[in-house]
Coordinates of C-alpha atoms in Angstrom, one line a residue:
X1 CA 208.1 -105.4 250.0
X2 CA 205.3 -105.9 252.6
X3 CA 205.3 -103.0 255.2
X4 CA 205.7 -105.4 258.0
X5 CA 209.0 -106.5 256.6
X6 CA 210.2 -103.2 256.0
X7 CA 212.9 -102.7 259.0
X8 CA 212.6 -98.9 259.4
X9 CA 209.2 -99.3 259.9
X10 CA 209.6 -102.2 262.5
X11 CA 211.5 -99.9 264.5
X12 CA 209.4 -96.8 264.4
X13 CA 206.2 -99.1 265.4
X14 CA 208.3 -100.7 268.3
X15 CA 209.5 -97.3 269.6
X16 CA 206.3 -95.7 269.5
X17 CA 204.7 -98.9 271.3
X18 CA 207.4 -98.6 274.0
X19 CA 207.0 -94.9 274.4
X20 CA 202.9 -95.4 274.6
X21 CA 203.5 -98.1 277.1
X22 CA 205.7 -96.1 279.5
X23 CA 203.2 -93.1 279.4
X24 CA 200.5 -95.2 280.0
X25 CA 201.8 -97.1 283.0
X26 CA 202.9 -93.7 284.3
X27 CA 199.2 -92.2 283.9
X28 CA 197.6 -95.4 285.1
X29 CA 200.0 -95.8 288.2
X30 CA 201.6 -92.5 289.0
X31 CA 199.6 -89.5 287.6
X32 CA 198.6 -86.9 290.3
X33 CA 195.4 -86.6 288.6
X34 CA 194.3 -90.3 288.3
X35 CA 191.5 -91.3 285.7
X36 CA 190.2 -87.6 285.7
X37 CA 193.2 -86.6 283.2
X38 CA 191.4 -88.9 280.5
X39 CA 187.8 -86.9 280.9
X40 CA 187.2 -84.0 278.9
X41 CA 183.9 -81.7 279.2
X42 CA 182.2 -83.7 276.1
X43 CA 183.3 -87.2 277.8
X44 CA 180.2 -87.6 279.7
X45 CA 178.1 -87.3 276.6
X46 CA 179.7 -90.4 274.9
X47 CA 179.9 -92.2 278.2
X48 CA 176.4 -91.9 279.3
X49 CA 174.8 -93.2 276.1
X50 CA 177.1 -96.2 276.1
X51 CA 176.1 -97.2 279.7
X52 CA 172.6 -96.8 278.7
X53 CA 173.0 -99.0 275.8
X54 CA 174.8 -101.7 278.0
X55 CA 172.1 -101.4 280.6
X56 CA 168.6 -100.9 278.5
X57 CA 169.6 -101.6 274.8
X58 CA 169.3 -98.2 273.7
X59 CA 171.5 -94.9 273.6
X60 CA 169.9 -91.8 275.7
X61 CA 171.0 -88.3 275.8
X62 CA 173.5 -87.4 278.6
X63 CA 171.8 -87.8 282.2
X64 CA 168.1 -88.3 280.6
X65 CA 166.0 -90.9 278.9
X66 CA 165.8 -89.1 275.6
X67 CA 167.1 -91.0 272.7
X68 CA 170.3 -90.1 271.5
X69 CA 170.2 -87.2 269.1
X70 CA 173.1 -84.8 269.7
X71 CA 175.8 -87.2 269.4
X72 CA 176.0 -89.9 266.7
X73 CA 176.3 -93.4 268.0
X74 CA 179.8 -94.6 266.6
X75 CA 181.9 -93.6 269.7
X76 CA 179.3 -94.6 272.2
X77 CA 179.1 -98.1 270.6
X78 CA 183.0 -98.2 270.6
X79 CA 182.7 -97.4 274.5
X80 CA 180.1 -100.0 275.0
X81 CA 182.2 -102.6 273.7
X82 CA 185.2 -101.8 275.5
X83 CA 183.1 -101.6 278.8
X84 CA 181.2 -105.0 277.7
X85 CA 184.5 -106.8 277.5
X86 CA 186.7 -105.1 280.3
X87 CA 183.9 -103.6 282.6
X88 CA 186.2 -100.3 282.6
X89 CA 185.5 -97.1 280.6
X90 CA 188.5 -94.9 281.5
X91 CA 191.7 -97.0 281.6
X92 CA 190.6 -99.6 279.1
X93 CA 189.4 -96.7 276.4
X94 CA 193.0 -95.4 276.9
X95 CA 194.7 -98.5 276.1
X96 CA 192.7 -99.6 273.2
X97 CA 192.8 -95.8 271.9
X98 CA 196.7 -96.4 272.1
X99 CA 196.3 -99.4 270.4
X100 CA 194.4 -97.8 267.4
X101 CA 196.8 -94.6 267.3
X102 CA 199.8 -97.3 267.0
X103 CA 198.0 -99.2 264.1
X104 CA 197.5 -95.7 262.4
X105 CA 200.9 -95.9 261.2
X106 CA 199.8 -98.6 258.7
X107 CA 197.4 -96.7 256.4
X108 CA 199.5 -94.0 256.4
X109 CA 202.8 -95.9 255.5
X110 CA 200.9 -97.7 252.8
X111 CA 199.2 -94.6 251.2
X112 CA 202.6 -93.0 251.1
X113 CA 204.0 -95.8 249.6
X114 CA 201.6 -95.9 246.8
X115 CA 202.1 -92.1 246.2
X116 CA 205.8 -91.4 246.7
X117 CA 207.7 -94.9 247.4
X118 CA 209.1 -96.5 250.4
X119 CA 211.1 -93.8 251.7
X120 CA 208.3 -91.2 251.9
X121 CA 206.3 -94.0 253.4
X122 CA 208.9 -94.2 256.1
X123 CA 208.8 -90.4 256.4
X124 CA 205.5 -90.1 256.5
X125 CA 205.1 -93.0 259.3
X126 CA 207.6 -91.2 261.1
X127 CA 205.8 -88.0 261.1
X128 CA 202.7 -89.5 262.2
X129 CA 204.4 -91.4 265.3
X130 CA 205.9 -88.1 266.2
X131 CA 202.6 -86.3 266.1
X132 CA 201.9 -84.8 269.6
X133 CA 198.4 -84.4 268.6
X134 CA 197.8 -87.8 267.9
X135 CA 199.5 -89.0 271.2
X136 CA 197.9 -86.8 273.5
X137 CA 194.5 -87.7 271.9
X138 CA 194.7 -91.4 272.6
X139 CA 194.8 -90.5 276.4
X140 CA 191.5 -88.8 276.0
X141 CA 187.7 -90.1 276.2
X142 CA 186.9 -88.5 272.9
X143 CA 185.9 -89.9 269.6
X144 CA 189.0 -88.3 267.7
X145 CA 191.3 -91.5 267.7
X146 CA 188.8 -93.7 266.4
X147 CA 187.5 -91.1 263.7
X148 CA 191.0 -90.9 262.6
X149 CA 191.7 -94.6 262.3
X150 CA 188.8 -95.0 260.2
X151 CA 189.3 -91.9 257.9
X152 CA 192.7 -93.0 257.3
X153 CA 191.8 -96.3 255.9
X154 CA 189.2 -94.5 254.1
X155 CA 191.8 -92.3 252.3
X156 CA 194.1 -95.4 251.5
X157 CA 191.4 -97.3 249.8
X158 CA 190.3 -94.3 247.9
X159 CA 193.9 -93.6 246.7
X160 CA 194.4 -97.1 245.7
X161 CA 191.0 -97.0 244.2
X162 CA 192.0 -93.9 242.0
X163 CA 195.6 -95.3 241.4
X164 CA 194.1 -98.8 239.9
X165 CA 190.3 -98.8 240.1
X166 CA 188.7 -102.1 241.5
X167 CA 185.3 -102.6 242.8
X168 CA 186.5 -104.1 246.3
X169 CA 188.4 -100.6 246.9
X170 CA 185.6 -98.4 246.3
X171 CA 183.4 -100.4 248.4
X172 CA 185.9 -100.6 251.4
X173 CA 186.0 -96.9 251.0
X174 CA 182.4 -96.1 251.5
X175 CA 182.3 -98.4 254.4
X176 CA 185.2 -96.7 256.3
X177 CA 183.9 -93.3 255.3
X178 CA 180.4 -94.1 256.5
X179 CA 181.6 -95.5 260.0
X180 CA 183.6 -92.3 260.3
X181 CA 180.5 -90.4 259.9
X182 CA 178.8 -92.6 262.6
X183 CA 181.7 -91.3 265.2
X184 CA 182.0 -87.7 264.2
X185 CA 179.2 -85.9 262.3
X186 CA 181.8 -83.4 260.9
X187 CA 182.2 -86.1 258.3
X188 CA 178.7 -86.0 256.9
X189 CA 179.0 -83.6 254.5
X190 CA 182.2 -85.0 253.2
X191 CA 180.4 -87.9 251.8
X192 CA 178.7 -85.4 249.1
X193 CA 182.2 -84.0 248.4
X194 CA 183.7 -87.4 247.9
X195 CA 180.8 -88.5 245.8
X196 CA 181.3 -85.6 243.7
X197 CA 185.0 -86.0 243.0
X198 CA 184.5 -89.4 242.2
X199 CA 181.7 -88.8 239.5
X200 CA 183.7 -85.7 238.1
X201 CA 186.8 -87.8 237.9
X202 CA 184.8 -90.5 236.0
X203 CA 183.2 -88.0 233.7
X204 CA 186.6 -86.5 233.1
X205 CA 188.1 -90.1 232.5
X206 CA 190.5 -89.5 235.1
X207 CA 189.6 -92.7 236.9
X208 CA 188.2 -95.6 234.4
X209 CA 185.7 -97.3 236.4
X210 CA 182.1 -97.3 235.1
X211 CA 179.7 -94.8 236.8
X212 CA 176.9 -97.3 237.6
X213 CA 179.4 -99.3 239.4
X214 CA 180.3 -96.0 241.3
X215 CA 176.7 -95.3 242.4
X216 CA 176.0 -99.0 243.2
X217 CA 179.5 -99.9 245.2
X218 CA 180.2 -96.2 247.0
X219 CA 177.0 -93.7 246.8
X220 CA 174.4 -96.4 247.7
X221 CA 176.3 -97.8 250.6
X222 CA 176.8 -94.3 251.7
X223 CA 173.2 -93.5 251.6
X224 CA 171.9 -96.8 253.1
X225 CA 174.3 -96.9 255.9
X226 CA 174.0 -93.3 257.3
X227 CA 170.4 -93.4 256.2
X228 CA 169.5 -96.3 258.6
X229 CA 170.4 -93.7 261.7
X230 CA 168.4 -91.0 260.2
X231 CA 165.3 -93.4 259.8
X232 CA 165.6 -94.1 263.5
X233 CA 166.1 -90.7 264.4
X234 CA 162.6 -90.1 262.6
X235 CA 161.1 -92.9 264.0
X236 CA 161.9 -92.3 267.7
X237 CA 162.1 -88.2 267.6
X238 CA 160.4 -86.9 264.8
X239 CA 163.7 -85.6 263.4
X240 CA 165.0 -86.8 260.2
X241 CA 168.5 -85.4 260.3
X242 CA 171.6 -87.4 261.2
X243 CA 172.3 -85.6 264.3
X244 CA 171.2 -82.1 266.0
X245 CA 174.6 -81.1 266.9
X246 CA 174.5 -78.9 263.7
X247 CA 171.8 -76.7 264.9
X248 CA 172.9 -76.7 268.5
X249 CA 176.5 -75.6 267.3
X250 CA 174.8 -72.7 265.4
X251 CA 173.3 -71.5 268.4
X252 CA 176.0 -72.0 270.9
X253 CA 179.0 -70.8 268.6
X254 CA 177.8 -67.4 269.3
X255 CA 179.3 -67.4 272.8
X256 CA 182.5 -65.7 271.5
X257 CA 180.5 -62.7 270.1
X258 CA 178.4 -62.4 273.4
X259 CA 181.6 -62.7 275.2
X260 CA 183.1 -60.0 273.4
X261 CA 180.2 -57.8 273.2
X262 CA 179.2 -57.8 277.0
X263 CA 182.6 -58.3 278.1
X264 CA 181.7 -61.6 279.6
X265 CA 183.8 -65.0 280.1
X266 CA 183.2 -67.7 277.6
X267 CA 181.6 -69.8 280.2
X268 CA 179.2 -66.8 281.4
X269 CA 178.2 -66.3 277.7
X270 CA 177.3 -69.9 277.4
X271 CA 174.8 -69.6 280.3
X272 CA 173.4 -66.6 278.8
X273 CA 172.5 -68.6 276.0
X274 CA 171.3 -71.2 277.7
X275 CA 169.0 -68.9 280.0
X276 CA 167.7 -67.5 276.6
X277 CA 166.1 -71.0 275.6
X278 CA 162.4 -71.5 276.8
X279 CA 161.8 -72.7 280.0
X280 CA 160.3 -76.2 279.1
X281 CA 162.9 -76.2 276.0
X282 CA 164.2 -79.8 277.1
X283 CA 160.6 -81.3 277.3
X284 CA 159.6 -80.1 273.5
X285 CA 160.1 -82.4 270.6
X286 CA 163.3 -83.0 269.2
X287 CA 162.3 -81.4 266.0
X288 CA 161.1 -78.4 267.8
X289 CA 164.1 -78.1 269.7
X290 CA 166.3 -77.9 266.7
X291 CA 163.9 -75.2 265.2
X292 CA 164.4 -72.9 268.3
X293 CA 168.0 -73.2 267.9
X294 CA 168.0 -72.2 264.4
X295 CA 165.5 -69.4 265.0
X296 CA 167.4 -68.1 267.9
X297 CA 171.0 -68.6 266.1
X298 CA 169.7 -66.8 262.8
X299 CA 169.7 -62.9 264.2
X300 CA 173.0 -63.7 266.4
X301 CA 174.8 -64.9 263.4
X302 CA 173.7 -61.8 261.2
X303 CA 174.8 -59.5 264.0
X304 CA 177.9 -61.1 264.7
X305 CA 178.9 -61.8 261.0
X306 CA 181.8 -59.3 260.5
X307 CA 183.0 -59.9 264.1
X308 CA 183.5 -63.6 263.3
X309 CA 185.1 -62.7 259.9
X310 CA 187.8 -60.8 261.5
X311 CA 188.5 -63.6 263.9
X312 CA 188.4 -66.3 261.2
X313 CA 192.4 -66.1 260.3
X314 CA 193.2 -66.6 264.0
X315 CA 190.8 -69.8 264.1
X316 CA 192.3 -71.1 261.0
X317 CA 196.0 -70.7 262.4
X318 CA 194.7 -72.3 265.5
X319 CA 193.3 -75.2 263.9
X320 CA 196.6 -75.8 261.4
X321 CA 199.3 -74.7 263.9
X322 CA 197.8 -75.5 267.3
X323 CA 200.1 -77.8 269.4
X324 CA 197.5 -79.3 271.9
X325 CA 200.1 -77.9 274.9
X326 CA 197.4 -77.6 277.1
X327 CA 196.1 -80.9 277.1
X328 CA 199.7 -82.5 276.4
X329 CA 201.2 -80.5 279.5
X330 CA 198.2 -81.7 281.7
X331 CA 198.8 -85.3 280.4
X332 CA 202.6 -85.4 281.1
X333 CA 202.9 -83.0 284.3
X334 CA 199.3 -83.3 285.7
X335 CA 198.7 -80.3 288.5
X336 CA 195.4 -78.8 286.8
X337 CA 192.0 -79.8 288.4
X338 CA 189.2 -81.2 286.5
X339 CA 187.2 -78.0 287.2
X340 CA 189.8 -75.9 285.2
X341 CA 188.9 -78.1 282.1
X342 CA 185.2 -77.6 282.7
X343 CA 185.7 -73.8 282.9
X344 CA 187.5 -73.9 279.3
X345 CA 191.1 -73.8 280.3
X346 CA 191.8 -77.1 278.5
X347 CA 190.0 -76.4 275.4
X348 CA 190.6 -72.8 275.3
X349 CA 188.3 -70.9 273.0
X350 CA 189.8 -67.5 272.7
X351 CA 193.6 -67.3 273.2
X352 CA 196.3 -68.0 270.5
X353 CA 198.8 -69.0 273.0
X354 CA 197.9 -70.5 276.7
X355 CA 200.4 -67.9 278.3
X356 CA 199.1 -69.0 281.9
X357 CA 200.1 -72.7 281.2
X358 CA 203.8 -71.5 280.6
X359 CA 204.8 -71.0 284.1
X360 CA 208.3 -72.8 283.9
X361 CA 211.3 -74.1 281.8
X362 CA 209.9 -77.5 281.7
X363 CA 206.7 -76.4 280.0
X364 CA 208.3 -73.9 277.6
X365 CA 210.1 -76.4 276.7
X366 CA 207.4 -78.8 276.1
X367 CA 205.7 -75.9 274.1
X368 CA 208.6 -75.3 271.9
X369 CA 209.0 -78.9 271.0
X370 CA 205.1 -79.6 270.4
X371 CA 205.0 -76.3 268.5
X372 CA 207.9 -77.0 266.5
X373 CA 206.8 -80.7 265.8
X374 CA 203.4 -79.2 264.0
X375 CA 205.4 -76.2 262.3
X376 CA 207.8 -78.7 260.6
X377 CA 205.1 -81.3 259.6
X378 CA 202.8 -78.4 257.9
X379 CA 205.4 -76.6 256.1
X380 CA 207.1 -80.0 254.9
X381 CA 203.1 -80.7 253.8
X382 CA 202.9 -77.7 251.5
X383 CA 205.8 -78.5 249.8
X384 CA 204.8 -82.1 249.8
X385 CA 201.8 -81.5 248.0
X386 CA 203.5 -79.8 245.2
X387 CA 205.8 -82.6 244.7
X388 CA 202.6 -84.8 244.8
X389 CA 200.7 -82.4 242.0
X390 CA 203.2 -83.6 239.4
X391 CA 203.2 -87.0 240.1
X392 CA 199.2 -87.3 240.1
X393 CA 197.1 -84.3 239.9
X394 CA 193.9 -86.5 240.5
X395 CA 194.8 -88.0 243.7
X396 CA 196.5 -84.9 244.9
X397 CA 193.3 -83.0 244.2
X398 CA 191.4 -85.3 246.2
X399 CA 193.7 -85.1 249.2
X400 CA 193.6 -81.2 249.0
X401 CA 190.2 -81.0 248.9
X402 CA 189.8 -83.7 251.9
X403 CA 192.4 -81.5 253.9
X404 CA 190.5 -78.0 253.0
X405 CA 187.1 -79.4 254.2
X406 CA 188.2 -80.3 257.6
X407 CA 190.5 -77.3 257.9
X408 CA 187.4 -75.0 256.9
X409 CA 185.0 -76.9 259.3
X410 CA 187.3 -77.1 262.2
X411 CA 188.3 -73.5 261.9
X412 CA 184.9 -71.9 261.5
X413 CA 184.2 -70.9 265.0
X414 CA 185.7 -69.4 268.2
X415 CA 186.5 -73.0 269.5
X416 CA 189.1 -73.7 266.9
X417 CA 192.1 -75.5 268.2
X418 CA 194.4 -78.2 267.4
X419 CA 192.1 -81.3 268.0
X420 CA 189.8 -80.3 265.0
X421 CA 193.3 -80.9 262.9
X422 CA 193.2 -84.4 263.8
X423 CA 190.8 -85.8 260.9
X424 CA 193.5 -84.3 258.1
X425 CA 196.9 -84.3 260.1
X426 CA 197.7 -87.7 258.7
X427 CA 197.4 -86.4 255.4
X428 CA 199.7 -83.7 256.3
X429 CA 202.1 -86.3 257.2
X430 CA 201.9 -88.3 254.0
X431 CA 202.7 -85.1 252.2
X432 CA 205.5 -84.0 254.5
X433 CA 206.8 -87.7 254.0
X434 CA 207.0 -87.1 250.2
X435 CA 208.8 -83.8 250.7
X436 CA 211.0 -85.4 253.1
X437 CA 212.0 -88.5 250.8
X438 CA 212.7 -85.6 248.3
X439 CA 214.8 -83.5 250.4
X440 CA 216.8 -86.7 251.5
X441 CA 217.7 -87.7 247.9
X442 CA 218.9 -84.4 247.3
X443 CA 221.1 -84.4 250.5
X444 CA 222.5 -87.7 249.0
X445 CA 223.2 -86.7 245.7
X446 CA 224.6 -83.4 246.5
X447 CA 226.8 -85.4 248.7
X448 CA 228.0 -87.9 246.3
X449 CA 228.8 -85.0 243.9
X450 CA 231.2 -83.8 246.6
X451 CA 233.0 -86.7 247.0

């Protein structure tokens, strides 16, 4: 039965659509912060390149005329398209992203259905619809919603390919994976992991598909599609990488250590790192800027290695179990100024729980509900992976590597928080759906025995 004929899926889809519509109308018409509720510290770095592309036909770095290099062009292009057709880069973005997060239920349902059946697919769609993270991120001018939507289709086509190898599926997987790399550079190195997995599966006869076709229809399209932007970077800036954000983060991610060492706030440590750069840093060639970032970062990383290692478990837990409560409460209740977001309150870098935001009963109730939803999904997903492993080890291995990659890369620095769970939470929903379906079947069987 096609997903669109499944009455349970239809009900979930309609209920989520109504809920999103109600919140969207509230945010647009009555929210105390107005459109500022959609804005994050990173938003300008996406919006400005979109505006320059619309006005000048080229994407520039934020508030400059330098070619875009720190960010990748996927999300700015997405914003530019919305701006071109609507003339708006705030409310229109929220509307489109809510539509994307609504339609995210489709690849989640389809993937779970192939792995564990229709009941598991319904549960997976339910967990995805109930995600407080995806709900709140769809109301933010940030790249996660678009990236997750693309990655969900990449996972679906990859799973379908591993189940029954077809050229069209592996090619579609390559296109969606490359598109997601353009939206968030954190996906970049997963291309290598995906290629290695497919080649190893082929060598081990876990997938019956010619190696030369994997190279031609998966690896080659990835190289060509992502290589086009790297060629652009080399021609325009002299830097041949996909993005300079890796070198930037390598340096700026030492803020937490400096804050700890010198008893500073994180924003103060950030300012100290910026002051340590050469006075003419912004005027230097991009290639040289990357080299400076790496050179300055190296001694800081060596010095802070054991400190960071001691903090890693907390960062991993924040990524996996973070409720995104600060953003969610600001979205629903308002009351915090945009300046607080810029100073690190919204995307807190250090605290495990944002106690300053738990001021009254409604805040505590919202936090309990959000944290409970995340906890339930994660715990069921762990069980679900065990069940899926018994059914199909190859696909479960692929999904496990996928989740571990994004969990690791999102937990490797002090800024770890729920937002970095977004690329793999939908896979947790799929695994949780398998566990919930098995549990539901056990309850039904036990009930029949009692009767």
